[in-house]
Short mmCIF file of C-alpha atoms in Angstrom, two decimals:
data_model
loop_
_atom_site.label_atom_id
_atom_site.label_comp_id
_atom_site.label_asym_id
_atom_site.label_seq_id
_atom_site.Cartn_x
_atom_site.Cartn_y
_atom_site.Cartn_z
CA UNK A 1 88.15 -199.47 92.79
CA UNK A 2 90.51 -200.49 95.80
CA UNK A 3 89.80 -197.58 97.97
CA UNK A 4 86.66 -198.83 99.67
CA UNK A 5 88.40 -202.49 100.24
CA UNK A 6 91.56 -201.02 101.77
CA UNK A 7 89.05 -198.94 104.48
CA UNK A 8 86.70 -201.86 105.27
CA UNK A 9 89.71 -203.92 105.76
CA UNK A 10 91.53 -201.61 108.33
CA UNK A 11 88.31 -201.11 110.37
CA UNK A 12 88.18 -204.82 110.69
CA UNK A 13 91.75 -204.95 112.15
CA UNK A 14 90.97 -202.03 114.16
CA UNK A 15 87.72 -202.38 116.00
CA UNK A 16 87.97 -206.29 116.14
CA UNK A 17 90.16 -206.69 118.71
CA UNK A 18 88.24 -204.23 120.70
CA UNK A 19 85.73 -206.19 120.42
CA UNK A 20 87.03 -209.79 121.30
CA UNK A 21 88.91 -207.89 124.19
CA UNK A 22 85.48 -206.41 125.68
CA UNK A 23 83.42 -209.75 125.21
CA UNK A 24 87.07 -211.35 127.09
CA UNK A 25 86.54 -209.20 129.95
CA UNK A 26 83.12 -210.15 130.78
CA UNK A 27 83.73 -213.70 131.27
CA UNK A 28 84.32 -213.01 135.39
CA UNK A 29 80.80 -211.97 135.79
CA UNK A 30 78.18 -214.40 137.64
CA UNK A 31 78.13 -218.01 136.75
CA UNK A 32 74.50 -217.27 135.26
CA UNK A 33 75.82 -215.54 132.34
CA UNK A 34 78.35 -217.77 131.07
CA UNK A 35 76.65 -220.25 128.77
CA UNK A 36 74.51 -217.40 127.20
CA UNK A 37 78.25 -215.25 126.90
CA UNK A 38 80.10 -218.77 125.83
CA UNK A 39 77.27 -219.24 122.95
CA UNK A 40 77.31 -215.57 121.89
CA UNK A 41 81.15 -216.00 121.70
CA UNK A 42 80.66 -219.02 119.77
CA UNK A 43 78.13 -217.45 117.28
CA UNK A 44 80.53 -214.50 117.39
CA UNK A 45 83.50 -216.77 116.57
CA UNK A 46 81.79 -218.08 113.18
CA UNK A 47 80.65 -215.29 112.64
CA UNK A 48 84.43 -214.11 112.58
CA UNK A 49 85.24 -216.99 110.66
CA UNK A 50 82.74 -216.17 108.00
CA UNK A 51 83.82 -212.90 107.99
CA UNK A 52 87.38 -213.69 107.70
CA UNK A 53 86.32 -215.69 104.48
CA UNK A 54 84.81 -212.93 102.94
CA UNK A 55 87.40 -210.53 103.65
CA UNK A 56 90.28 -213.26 102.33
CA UNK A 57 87.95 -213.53 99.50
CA UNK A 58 87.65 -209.70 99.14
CA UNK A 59 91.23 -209.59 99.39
CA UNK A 60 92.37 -211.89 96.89
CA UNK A 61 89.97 -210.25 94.31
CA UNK A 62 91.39 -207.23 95.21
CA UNK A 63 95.07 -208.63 94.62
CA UNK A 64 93.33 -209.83 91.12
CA UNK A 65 92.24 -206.97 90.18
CA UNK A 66 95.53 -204.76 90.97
CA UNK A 67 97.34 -207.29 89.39
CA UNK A 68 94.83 -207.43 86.18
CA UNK A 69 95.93 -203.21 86.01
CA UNK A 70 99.01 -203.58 86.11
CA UNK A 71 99.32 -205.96 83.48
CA UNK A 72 96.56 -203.73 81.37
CA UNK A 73 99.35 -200.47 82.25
CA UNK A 74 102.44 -202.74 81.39
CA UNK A 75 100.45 -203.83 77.93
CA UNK A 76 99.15 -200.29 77.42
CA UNK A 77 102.94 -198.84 77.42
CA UNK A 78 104.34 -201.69 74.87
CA UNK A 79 100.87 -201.31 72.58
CA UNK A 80 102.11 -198.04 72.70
CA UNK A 81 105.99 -198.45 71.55
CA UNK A 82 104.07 -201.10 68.99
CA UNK A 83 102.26 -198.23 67.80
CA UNK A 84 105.71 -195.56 67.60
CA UNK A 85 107.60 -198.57 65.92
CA UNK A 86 104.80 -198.99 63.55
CA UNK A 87 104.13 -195.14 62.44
CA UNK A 88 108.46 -195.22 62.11
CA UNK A 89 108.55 -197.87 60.07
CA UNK A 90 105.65 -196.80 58.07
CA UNK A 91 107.01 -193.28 57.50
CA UNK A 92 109.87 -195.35 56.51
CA UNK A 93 108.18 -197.17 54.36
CA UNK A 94 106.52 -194.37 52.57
CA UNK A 95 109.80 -192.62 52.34
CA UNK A 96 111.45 -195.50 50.52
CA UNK A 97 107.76 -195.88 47.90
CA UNK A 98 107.72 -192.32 47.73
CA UNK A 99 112.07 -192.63 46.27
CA UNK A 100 110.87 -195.96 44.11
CA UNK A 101 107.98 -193.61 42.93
CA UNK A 102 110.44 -191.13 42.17
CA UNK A 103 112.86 -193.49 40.19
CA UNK A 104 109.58 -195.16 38.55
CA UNK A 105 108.82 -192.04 37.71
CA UNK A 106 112.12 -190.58 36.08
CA UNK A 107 112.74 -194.59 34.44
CA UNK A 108 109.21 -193.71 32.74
CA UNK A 109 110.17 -190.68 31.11
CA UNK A 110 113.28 -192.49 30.01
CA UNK A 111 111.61 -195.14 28.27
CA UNK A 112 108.31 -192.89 26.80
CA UNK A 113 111.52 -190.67 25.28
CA UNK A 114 113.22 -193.61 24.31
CA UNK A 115 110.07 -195.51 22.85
CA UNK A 116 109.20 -192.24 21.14
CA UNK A 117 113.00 -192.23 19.29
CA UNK A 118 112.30 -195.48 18.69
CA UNK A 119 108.80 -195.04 17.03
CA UNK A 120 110.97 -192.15 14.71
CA UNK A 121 113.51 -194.18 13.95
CA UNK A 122 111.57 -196.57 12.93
CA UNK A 123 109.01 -194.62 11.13
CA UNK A 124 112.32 -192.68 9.53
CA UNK A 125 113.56 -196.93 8.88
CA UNK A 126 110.22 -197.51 6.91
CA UNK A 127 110.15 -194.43 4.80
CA UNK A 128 113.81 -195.54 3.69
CA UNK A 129 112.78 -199.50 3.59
CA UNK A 130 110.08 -198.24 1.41
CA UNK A 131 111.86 -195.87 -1.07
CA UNK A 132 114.89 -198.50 -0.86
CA UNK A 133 112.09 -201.34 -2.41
CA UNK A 134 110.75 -198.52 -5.02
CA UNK A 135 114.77 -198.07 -6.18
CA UNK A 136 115.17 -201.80 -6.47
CA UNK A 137 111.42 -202.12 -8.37
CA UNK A 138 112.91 -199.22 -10.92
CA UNK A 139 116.46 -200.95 -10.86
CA UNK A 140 114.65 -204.25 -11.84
CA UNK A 141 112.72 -202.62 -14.52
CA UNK A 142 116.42 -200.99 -15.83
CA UNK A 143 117.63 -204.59 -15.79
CA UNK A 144 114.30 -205.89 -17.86
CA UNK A 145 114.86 -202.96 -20.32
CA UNK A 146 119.00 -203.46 -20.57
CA UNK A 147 117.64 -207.74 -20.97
CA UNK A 148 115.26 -206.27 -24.03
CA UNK A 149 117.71 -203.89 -25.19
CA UNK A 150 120.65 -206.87 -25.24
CA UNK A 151 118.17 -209.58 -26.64
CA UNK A 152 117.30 -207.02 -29.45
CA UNK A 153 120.82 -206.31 -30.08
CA UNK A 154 121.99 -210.25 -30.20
CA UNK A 155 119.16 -210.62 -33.06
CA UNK A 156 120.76 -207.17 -34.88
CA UNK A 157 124.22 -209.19 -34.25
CA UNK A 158 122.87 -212.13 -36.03
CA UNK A 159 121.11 -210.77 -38.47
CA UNK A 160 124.70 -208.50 -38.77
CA UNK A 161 126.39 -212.09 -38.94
CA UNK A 162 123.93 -213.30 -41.89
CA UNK A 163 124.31 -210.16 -43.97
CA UNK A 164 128.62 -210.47 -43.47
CA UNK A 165 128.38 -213.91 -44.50
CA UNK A 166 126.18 -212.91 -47.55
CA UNK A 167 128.72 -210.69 -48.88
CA UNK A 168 131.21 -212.35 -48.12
CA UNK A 169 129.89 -215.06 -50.91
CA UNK A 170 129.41 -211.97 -52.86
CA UNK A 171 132.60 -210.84 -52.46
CA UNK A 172 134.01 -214.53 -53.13
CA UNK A 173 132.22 -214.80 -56.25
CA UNK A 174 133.15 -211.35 -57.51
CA UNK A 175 136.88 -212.13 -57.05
CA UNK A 176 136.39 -215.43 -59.72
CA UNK A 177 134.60 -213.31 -61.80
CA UNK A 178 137.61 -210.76 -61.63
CA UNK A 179 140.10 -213.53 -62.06
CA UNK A 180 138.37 -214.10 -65.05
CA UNK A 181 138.05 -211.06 -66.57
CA UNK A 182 141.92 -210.28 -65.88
CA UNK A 183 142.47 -213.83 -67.51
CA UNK A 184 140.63 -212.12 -70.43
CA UNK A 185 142.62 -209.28 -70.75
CA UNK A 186 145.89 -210.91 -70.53
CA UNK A 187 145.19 -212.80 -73.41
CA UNK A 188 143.54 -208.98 -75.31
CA UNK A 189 147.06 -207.99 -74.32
CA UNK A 190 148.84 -210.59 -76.61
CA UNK A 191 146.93 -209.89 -79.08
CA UNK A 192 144.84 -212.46 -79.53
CA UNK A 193 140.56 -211.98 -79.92
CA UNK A 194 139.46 -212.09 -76.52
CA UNK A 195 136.88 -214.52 -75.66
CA UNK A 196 133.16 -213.64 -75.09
CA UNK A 197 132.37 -212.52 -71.48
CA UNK A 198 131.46 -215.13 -69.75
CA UNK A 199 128.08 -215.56 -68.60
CA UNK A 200 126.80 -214.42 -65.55
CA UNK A 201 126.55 -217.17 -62.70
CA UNK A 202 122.97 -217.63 -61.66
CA UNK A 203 122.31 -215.61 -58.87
CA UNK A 204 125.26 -213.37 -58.40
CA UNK A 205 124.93 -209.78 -59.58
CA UNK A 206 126.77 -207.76 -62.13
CA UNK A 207 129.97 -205.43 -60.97
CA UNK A 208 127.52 -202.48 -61.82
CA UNK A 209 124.62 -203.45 -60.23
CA UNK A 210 122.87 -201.91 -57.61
CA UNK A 211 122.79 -204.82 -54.99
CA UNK A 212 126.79 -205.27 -55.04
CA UNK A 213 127.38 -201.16 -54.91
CA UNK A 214 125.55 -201.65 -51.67
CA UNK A 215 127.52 -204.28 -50.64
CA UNK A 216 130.30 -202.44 -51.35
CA UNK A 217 129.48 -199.62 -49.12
CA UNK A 218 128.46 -201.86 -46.23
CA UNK A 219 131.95 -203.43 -46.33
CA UNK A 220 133.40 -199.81 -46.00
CA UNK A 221 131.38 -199.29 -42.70
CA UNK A 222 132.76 -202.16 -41.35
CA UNK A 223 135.64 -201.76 -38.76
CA UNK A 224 139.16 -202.53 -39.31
CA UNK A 225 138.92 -205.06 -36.90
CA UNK A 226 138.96 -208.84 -38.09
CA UNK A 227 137.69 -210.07 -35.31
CA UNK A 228 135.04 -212.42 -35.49
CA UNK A 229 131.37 -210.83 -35.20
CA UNK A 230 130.33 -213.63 -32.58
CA UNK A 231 133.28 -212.74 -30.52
CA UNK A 232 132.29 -209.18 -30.79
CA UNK A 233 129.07 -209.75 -29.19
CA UNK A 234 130.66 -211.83 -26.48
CA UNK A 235 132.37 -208.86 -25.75
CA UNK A 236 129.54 -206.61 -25.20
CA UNK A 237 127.65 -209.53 -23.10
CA UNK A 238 130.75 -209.91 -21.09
CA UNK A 239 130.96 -205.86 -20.16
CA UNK A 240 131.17 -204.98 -16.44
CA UNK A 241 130.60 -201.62 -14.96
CA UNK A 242 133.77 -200.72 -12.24
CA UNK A 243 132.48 -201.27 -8.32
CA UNK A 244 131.49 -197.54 -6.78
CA UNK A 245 132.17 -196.40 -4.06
CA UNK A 246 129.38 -197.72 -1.81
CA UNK A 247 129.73 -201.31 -3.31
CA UNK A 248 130.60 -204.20 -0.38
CA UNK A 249 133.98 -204.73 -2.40
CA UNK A 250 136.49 -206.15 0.66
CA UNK A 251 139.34 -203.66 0.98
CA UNK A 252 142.65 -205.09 1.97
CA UNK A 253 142.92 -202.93 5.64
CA UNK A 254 145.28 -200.34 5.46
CA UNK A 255 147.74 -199.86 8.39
CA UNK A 256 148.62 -196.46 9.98
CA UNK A 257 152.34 -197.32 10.59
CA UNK A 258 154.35 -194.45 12.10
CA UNK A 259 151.39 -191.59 12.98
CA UNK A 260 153.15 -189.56 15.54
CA UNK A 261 152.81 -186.19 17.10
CA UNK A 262 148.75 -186.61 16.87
CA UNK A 263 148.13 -184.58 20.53
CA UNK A 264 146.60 -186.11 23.22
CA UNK A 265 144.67 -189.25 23.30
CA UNK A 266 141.69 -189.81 25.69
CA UNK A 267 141.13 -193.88 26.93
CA UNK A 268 138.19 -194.95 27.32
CA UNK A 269 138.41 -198.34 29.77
CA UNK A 270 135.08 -199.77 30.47
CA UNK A 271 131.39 -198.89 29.84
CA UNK A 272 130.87 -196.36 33.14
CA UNK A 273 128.59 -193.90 32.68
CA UNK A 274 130.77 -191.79 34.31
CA UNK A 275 133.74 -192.05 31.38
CA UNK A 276 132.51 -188.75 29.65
CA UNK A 277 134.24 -185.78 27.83
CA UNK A 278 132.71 -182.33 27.18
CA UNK A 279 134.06 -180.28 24.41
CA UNK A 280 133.67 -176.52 25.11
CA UNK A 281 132.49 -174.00 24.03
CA UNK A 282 130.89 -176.40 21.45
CA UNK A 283 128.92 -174.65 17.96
CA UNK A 284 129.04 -171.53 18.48
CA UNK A 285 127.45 -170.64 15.11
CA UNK A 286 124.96 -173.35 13.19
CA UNK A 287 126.55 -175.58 11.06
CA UNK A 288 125.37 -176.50 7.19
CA UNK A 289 128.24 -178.63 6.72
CA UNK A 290 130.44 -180.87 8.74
CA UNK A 291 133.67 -182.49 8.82
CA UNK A 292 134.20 -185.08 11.67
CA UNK A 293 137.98 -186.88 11.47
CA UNK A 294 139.68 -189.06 14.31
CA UNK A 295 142.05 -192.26 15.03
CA UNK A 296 139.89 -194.72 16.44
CA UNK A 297 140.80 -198.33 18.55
CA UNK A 298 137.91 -199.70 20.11
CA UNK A 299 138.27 -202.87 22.62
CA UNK A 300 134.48 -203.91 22.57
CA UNK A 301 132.53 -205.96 20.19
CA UNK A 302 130.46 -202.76 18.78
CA UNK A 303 131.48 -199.46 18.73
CA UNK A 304 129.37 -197.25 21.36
CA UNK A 305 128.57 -193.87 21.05
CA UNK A 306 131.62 -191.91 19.35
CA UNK A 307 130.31 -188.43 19.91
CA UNK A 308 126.65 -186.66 20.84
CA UNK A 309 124.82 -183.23 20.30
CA UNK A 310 122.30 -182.27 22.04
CA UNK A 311 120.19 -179.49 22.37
CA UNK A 312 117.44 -177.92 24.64
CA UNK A 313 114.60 -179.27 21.71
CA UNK A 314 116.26 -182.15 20.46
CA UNK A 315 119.00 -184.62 22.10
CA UNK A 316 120.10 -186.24 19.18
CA UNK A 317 120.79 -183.21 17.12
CA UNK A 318 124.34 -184.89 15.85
CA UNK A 319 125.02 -188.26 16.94
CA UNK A 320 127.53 -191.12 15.94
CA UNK A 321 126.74 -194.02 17.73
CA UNK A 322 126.68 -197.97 17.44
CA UNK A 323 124.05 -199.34 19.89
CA UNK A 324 120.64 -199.37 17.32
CA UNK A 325 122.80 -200.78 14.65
CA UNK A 326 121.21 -203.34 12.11
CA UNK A 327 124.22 -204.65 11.39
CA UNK A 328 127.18 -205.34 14.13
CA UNK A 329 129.88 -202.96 13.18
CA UNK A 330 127.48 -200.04 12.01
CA UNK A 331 127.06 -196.79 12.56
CA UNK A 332 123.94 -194.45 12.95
CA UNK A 333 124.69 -190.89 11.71
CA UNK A 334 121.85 -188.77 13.10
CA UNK A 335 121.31 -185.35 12.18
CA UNK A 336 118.41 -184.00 13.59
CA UNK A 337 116.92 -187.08 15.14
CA UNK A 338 114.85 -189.05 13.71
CA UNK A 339 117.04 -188.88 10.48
CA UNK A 340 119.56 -190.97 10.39
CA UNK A 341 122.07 -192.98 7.76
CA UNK A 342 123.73 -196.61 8.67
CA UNK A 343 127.19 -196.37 7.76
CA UNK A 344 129.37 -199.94 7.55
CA UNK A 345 132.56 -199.54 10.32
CA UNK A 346 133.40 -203.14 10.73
CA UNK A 347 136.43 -202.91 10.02
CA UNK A 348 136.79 -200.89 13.09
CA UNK A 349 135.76 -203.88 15.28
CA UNK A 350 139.94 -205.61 14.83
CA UNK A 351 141.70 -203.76 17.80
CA UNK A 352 143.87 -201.77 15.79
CA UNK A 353 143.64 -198.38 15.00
CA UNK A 354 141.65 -197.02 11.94
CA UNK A 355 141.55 -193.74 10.65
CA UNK A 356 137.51 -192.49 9.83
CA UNK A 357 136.37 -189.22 8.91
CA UNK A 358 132.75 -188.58 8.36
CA UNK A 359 131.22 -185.63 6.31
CA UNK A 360 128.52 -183.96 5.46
CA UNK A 361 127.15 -180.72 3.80
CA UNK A 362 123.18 -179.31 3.48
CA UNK A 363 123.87 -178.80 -0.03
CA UNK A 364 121.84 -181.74 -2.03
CA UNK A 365 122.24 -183.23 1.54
CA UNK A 366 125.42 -184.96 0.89
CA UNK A 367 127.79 -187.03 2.95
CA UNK A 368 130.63 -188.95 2.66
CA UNK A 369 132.63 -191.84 5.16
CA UNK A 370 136.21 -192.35 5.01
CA UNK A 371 137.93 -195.10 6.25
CA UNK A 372 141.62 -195.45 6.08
CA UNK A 373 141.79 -193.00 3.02
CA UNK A 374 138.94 -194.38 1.24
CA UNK A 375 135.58 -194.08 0.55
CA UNK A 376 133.10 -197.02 1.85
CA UNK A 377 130.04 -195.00 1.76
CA UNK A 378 128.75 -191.90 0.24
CA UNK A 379 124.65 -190.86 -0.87
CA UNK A 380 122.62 -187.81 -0.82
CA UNK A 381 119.06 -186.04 0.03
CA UNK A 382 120.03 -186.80 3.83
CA UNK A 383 119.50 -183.58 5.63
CA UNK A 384 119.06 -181.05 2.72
CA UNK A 385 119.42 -177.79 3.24
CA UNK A 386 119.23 -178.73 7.16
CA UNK A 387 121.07 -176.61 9.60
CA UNK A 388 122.70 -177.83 13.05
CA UNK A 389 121.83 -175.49 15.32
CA UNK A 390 124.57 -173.70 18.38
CA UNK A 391 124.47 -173.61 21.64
CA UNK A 392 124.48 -177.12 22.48
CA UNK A 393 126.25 -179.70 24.47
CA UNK A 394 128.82 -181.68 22.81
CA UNK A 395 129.80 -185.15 24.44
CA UNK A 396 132.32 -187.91 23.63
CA UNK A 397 131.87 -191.35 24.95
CA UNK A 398 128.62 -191.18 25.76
CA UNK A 399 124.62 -190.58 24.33
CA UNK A 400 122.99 -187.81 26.10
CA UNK A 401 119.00 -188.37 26.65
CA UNK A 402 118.89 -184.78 27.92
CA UNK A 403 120.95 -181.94 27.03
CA UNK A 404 124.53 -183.14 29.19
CA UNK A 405 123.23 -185.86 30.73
CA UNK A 406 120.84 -189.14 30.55
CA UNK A 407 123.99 -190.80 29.62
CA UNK A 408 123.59 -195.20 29.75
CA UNK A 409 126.18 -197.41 30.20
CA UNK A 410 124.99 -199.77 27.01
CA UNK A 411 125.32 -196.56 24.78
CA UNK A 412 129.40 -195.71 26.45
CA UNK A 413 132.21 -196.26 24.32
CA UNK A 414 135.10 -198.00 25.36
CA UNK A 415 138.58 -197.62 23.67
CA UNK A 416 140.75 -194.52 22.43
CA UNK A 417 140.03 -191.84 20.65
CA UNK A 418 143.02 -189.82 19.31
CA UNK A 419 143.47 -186.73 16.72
CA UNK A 420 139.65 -185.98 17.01
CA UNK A 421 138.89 -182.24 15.18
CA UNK A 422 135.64 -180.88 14.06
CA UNK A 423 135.08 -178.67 10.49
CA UNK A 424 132.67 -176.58 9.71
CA UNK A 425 133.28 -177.45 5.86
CA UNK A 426 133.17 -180.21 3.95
CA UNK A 427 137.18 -181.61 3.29
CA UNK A 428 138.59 -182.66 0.38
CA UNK A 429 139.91 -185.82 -0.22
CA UNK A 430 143.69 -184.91 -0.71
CA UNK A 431 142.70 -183.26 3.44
CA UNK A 432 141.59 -187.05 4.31
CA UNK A 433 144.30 -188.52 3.15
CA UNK A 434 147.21 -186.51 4.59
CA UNK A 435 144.90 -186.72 8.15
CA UNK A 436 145.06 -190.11 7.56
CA UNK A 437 149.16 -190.34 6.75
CA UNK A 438 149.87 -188.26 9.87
CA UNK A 439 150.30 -184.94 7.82
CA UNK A 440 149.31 -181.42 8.63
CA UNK A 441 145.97 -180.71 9.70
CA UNK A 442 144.00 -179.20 7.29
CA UNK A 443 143.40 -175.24 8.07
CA UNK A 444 140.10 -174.06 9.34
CA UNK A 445 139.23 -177.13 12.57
CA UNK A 446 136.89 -175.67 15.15
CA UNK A 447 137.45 -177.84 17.69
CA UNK A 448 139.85 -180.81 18.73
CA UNK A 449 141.15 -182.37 21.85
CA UNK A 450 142.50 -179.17 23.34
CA UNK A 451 138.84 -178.25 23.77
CA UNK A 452 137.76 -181.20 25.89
CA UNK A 453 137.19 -180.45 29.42
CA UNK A 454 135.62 -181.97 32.49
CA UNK A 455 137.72 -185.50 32.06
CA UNK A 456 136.01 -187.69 34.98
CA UNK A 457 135.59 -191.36 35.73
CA UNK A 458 138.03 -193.76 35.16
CA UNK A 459 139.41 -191.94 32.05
CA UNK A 460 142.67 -191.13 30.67
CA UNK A 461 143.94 -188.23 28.79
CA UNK A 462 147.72 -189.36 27.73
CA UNK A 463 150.15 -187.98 25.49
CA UNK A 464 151.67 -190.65 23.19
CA UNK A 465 154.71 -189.46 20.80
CA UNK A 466 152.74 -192.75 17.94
CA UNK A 467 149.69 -193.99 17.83
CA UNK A 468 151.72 -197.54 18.33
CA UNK A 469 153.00 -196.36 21.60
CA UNK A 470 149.23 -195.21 22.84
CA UNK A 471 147.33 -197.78 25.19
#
């Protein structure tokens, strides 16, 4: 576009002055010719004027229009850097959605897992709501028939207390008659005629009769006991059964006192998710009973997840953990998820240490919870004839959502955990207590402390000589 401009323009400045220079030299010719050569110069002076105009005006538009390209050039290269920071930061961008997606993705999982538990658990909490309402429907009808039975016996009481104090006018009346008739004989004795017998009061029947025989053998049934009969039926009103074992009676707490040489403790400080302890090799044959005994101090206001099992098909194949609790201070015990029992721990919720030992066995599907060296909780058909499968991962601290890992910080315990061993059997009481007085550990443990491996976060595994002296 400014090629042809830039060549008119330097003819112009070439052949112009050749031209003014010729049309110059021709002014010394004859006088005759100078007003014709004066008005051709003239005429040729506008009409380098004019053309001096035009070419100004050509060259200003072409000083327009190379400035106009360079501008276009200069706005061409930063459209283009526009364009390279754009495609960065929207490769960035779908980097960073494609992570979110990721994370969106992974957080879904999580919850549809979760929300299915929860849909089990709570399917699992309805089916034991339900047969819990049909126990207290039969209980009430017990109570209805023991209310019948009791009102029947309180009229066979009275109508006991009606026929006592009929013979006992019987009985009365006989003894005057027998006054009289030794009266009589006293005076046969002496030898004197003894009177006629005297006659028969109106109403009361002879010593031979029937009716008083009776009476005598009803008086023969009756216990020793002089008690009154209305006292006797207070008594059988006032009749209590003992409190069992799973009764909310409050137990006075039980202290350990001095519970040394327990092994190594492992501390628990805060909720991390990375506060976790594997205990290798884990069940290495399937288990149809289970004995689960440790010291316990927790420094939170609900107890966490105490230990976790989880396999490749279910992970929440033995749990103990706090979180889902009805009641603050509960326990779920899940074997086999979704079955679960809710066993009371409150009194772990203090600070101090508490002994617990929780057991169970396929057979009838029995358990048992011990707390302090006695029983709070016990029940049956959970589980039966259930076996927990091997070849698992086995966690404390922390609830796995997939087999050794998924762990969440709401689920972590946070406290100590000392003494922990595992049996494959179910242990006897006399073997809970002695755990629980610091005695010898009962024969036969499959695992304990000395099998926990892969310590990490902020935890502690310390030796303490006491429990006092433990953190």
């Amino acid at each position: 576009m400014g090629c042809p401009n830039r060549k008119t323009l330097s003819f112009i400045l070439i052949f112009g002055p050749i031209y003014l220079h010729g049309a110059l030299s021709q002014e010394a010719g004859p006088a005759g010719q100078r007003k014709p050569f004066f008005e051709r110069l003239r005429r040729l002076e506008e009409q380098f004027r004019s053309f001096q105009e035009v070419t100004l005006t050509h060259l200003q538009a072409i000083a327009s229009n190379y400035n106009l390209s360079y501008n276009i050039d200069a706005r061409f290269r930063s459209l283009a850097l526009e364009s390279q920071a754009m495609a960065l930061a929207v490769n960035q961008s779908q980097a960073a959605l494609q992570g979110d997606l990721g994370h969106l993705k992974t957080w879904m999982r999580k919850t549809h897992r979760r929300s299915r538990k929860v849909d089990s658990r709570l399917l699992a909490l309805g089916a034991a709501l339900s047969k819990r309402s049909q126990q207290h429907t039969q209980e009430r009808k017990e109570q209805e028939a023991q209310r019948e039975a009791l009102s029947s016996l309180a009229l066979d009481v009275r109508a006991l207390q009606d026929t006592l104090a009929h013979l006992m006018h019987v009985v009365q009346s006989q003894g005057a008659r027998l006054a009289t008739l030794e009266g009589w004989l006293q005076v046969a004795g002496s030898g004197t005629t003894a009177p006629a017998w005297p006659p028969a009061q109106p109403g009361l029947p002879s010593p031979s009769s029937p009716k008083l025989q009776g009476a005598r053998q009803a008086l023969r049934a009756l216990p020793e006991s002089r008690d009154p009969p209305q006292d006797f039926a207070g008594h059988l009103q006032g009749t209590r059964e003992p409190p069992g074992p799973g009764s909310q009676q409050a137990w006075p707490p039980e202290r350990p006192g001095e519970i040394c040489n327990m092994g190594p403790a492992l501390v628990f400080p805060n909720a991390s998710t990375k506060n976790v302890v594997f205990l290798r090799p884990g069940f290495l044959l399937g288990l149809q009973a289970l004995s689960v005994c440790s010291w316990v101090r927790t420094a939170s206001g609900h107890l966490g997840t105490l230990l976790s099992y989880a396999t490749e098909e279910n992970d929440n194949k033995l749990v103990l953990h706090g979180r889902d609790s009805l009641t603050p201070g509960s326990i779920h015990f899940v074997i086999g998820d979704p079955a679960f029992r809710e066993l009371p721990l409150q009194q772990l919720l203090d600070g101090q240490w508490h002994h617990m030992c929780v057991i169970w066995t396929s057979i009838l599907g029995r358990y048992w919870l011990h707390v302090d060296r006695r029983l709070v909780a016990t029940g049956s058909r959970f589980r039966e004839g259930y076996e927990i499968p091997p070849g698992g991962s086995l966690v404390l601290g922390q609830e796995q959502d997939s087999m050794g890992g998924g762990f969440d910080s709401s689920e972590a315990f946070v406290g100590t955990i000392a003494g922990l061993a595992i049996w494959d059997r179910v242990l006897v009481p006399r073997e809970v207590s002695h755990l629980a007085t610091g005695k010898e550990l009962p024969p036969g443990a499959i695992l304990t402390l000395a099998n926990a491996t892969s310590v990490g976060g902020f935890m502690q595994r310390v030796n303490c000589t006491c429990l006092e002296f433990c953190p």
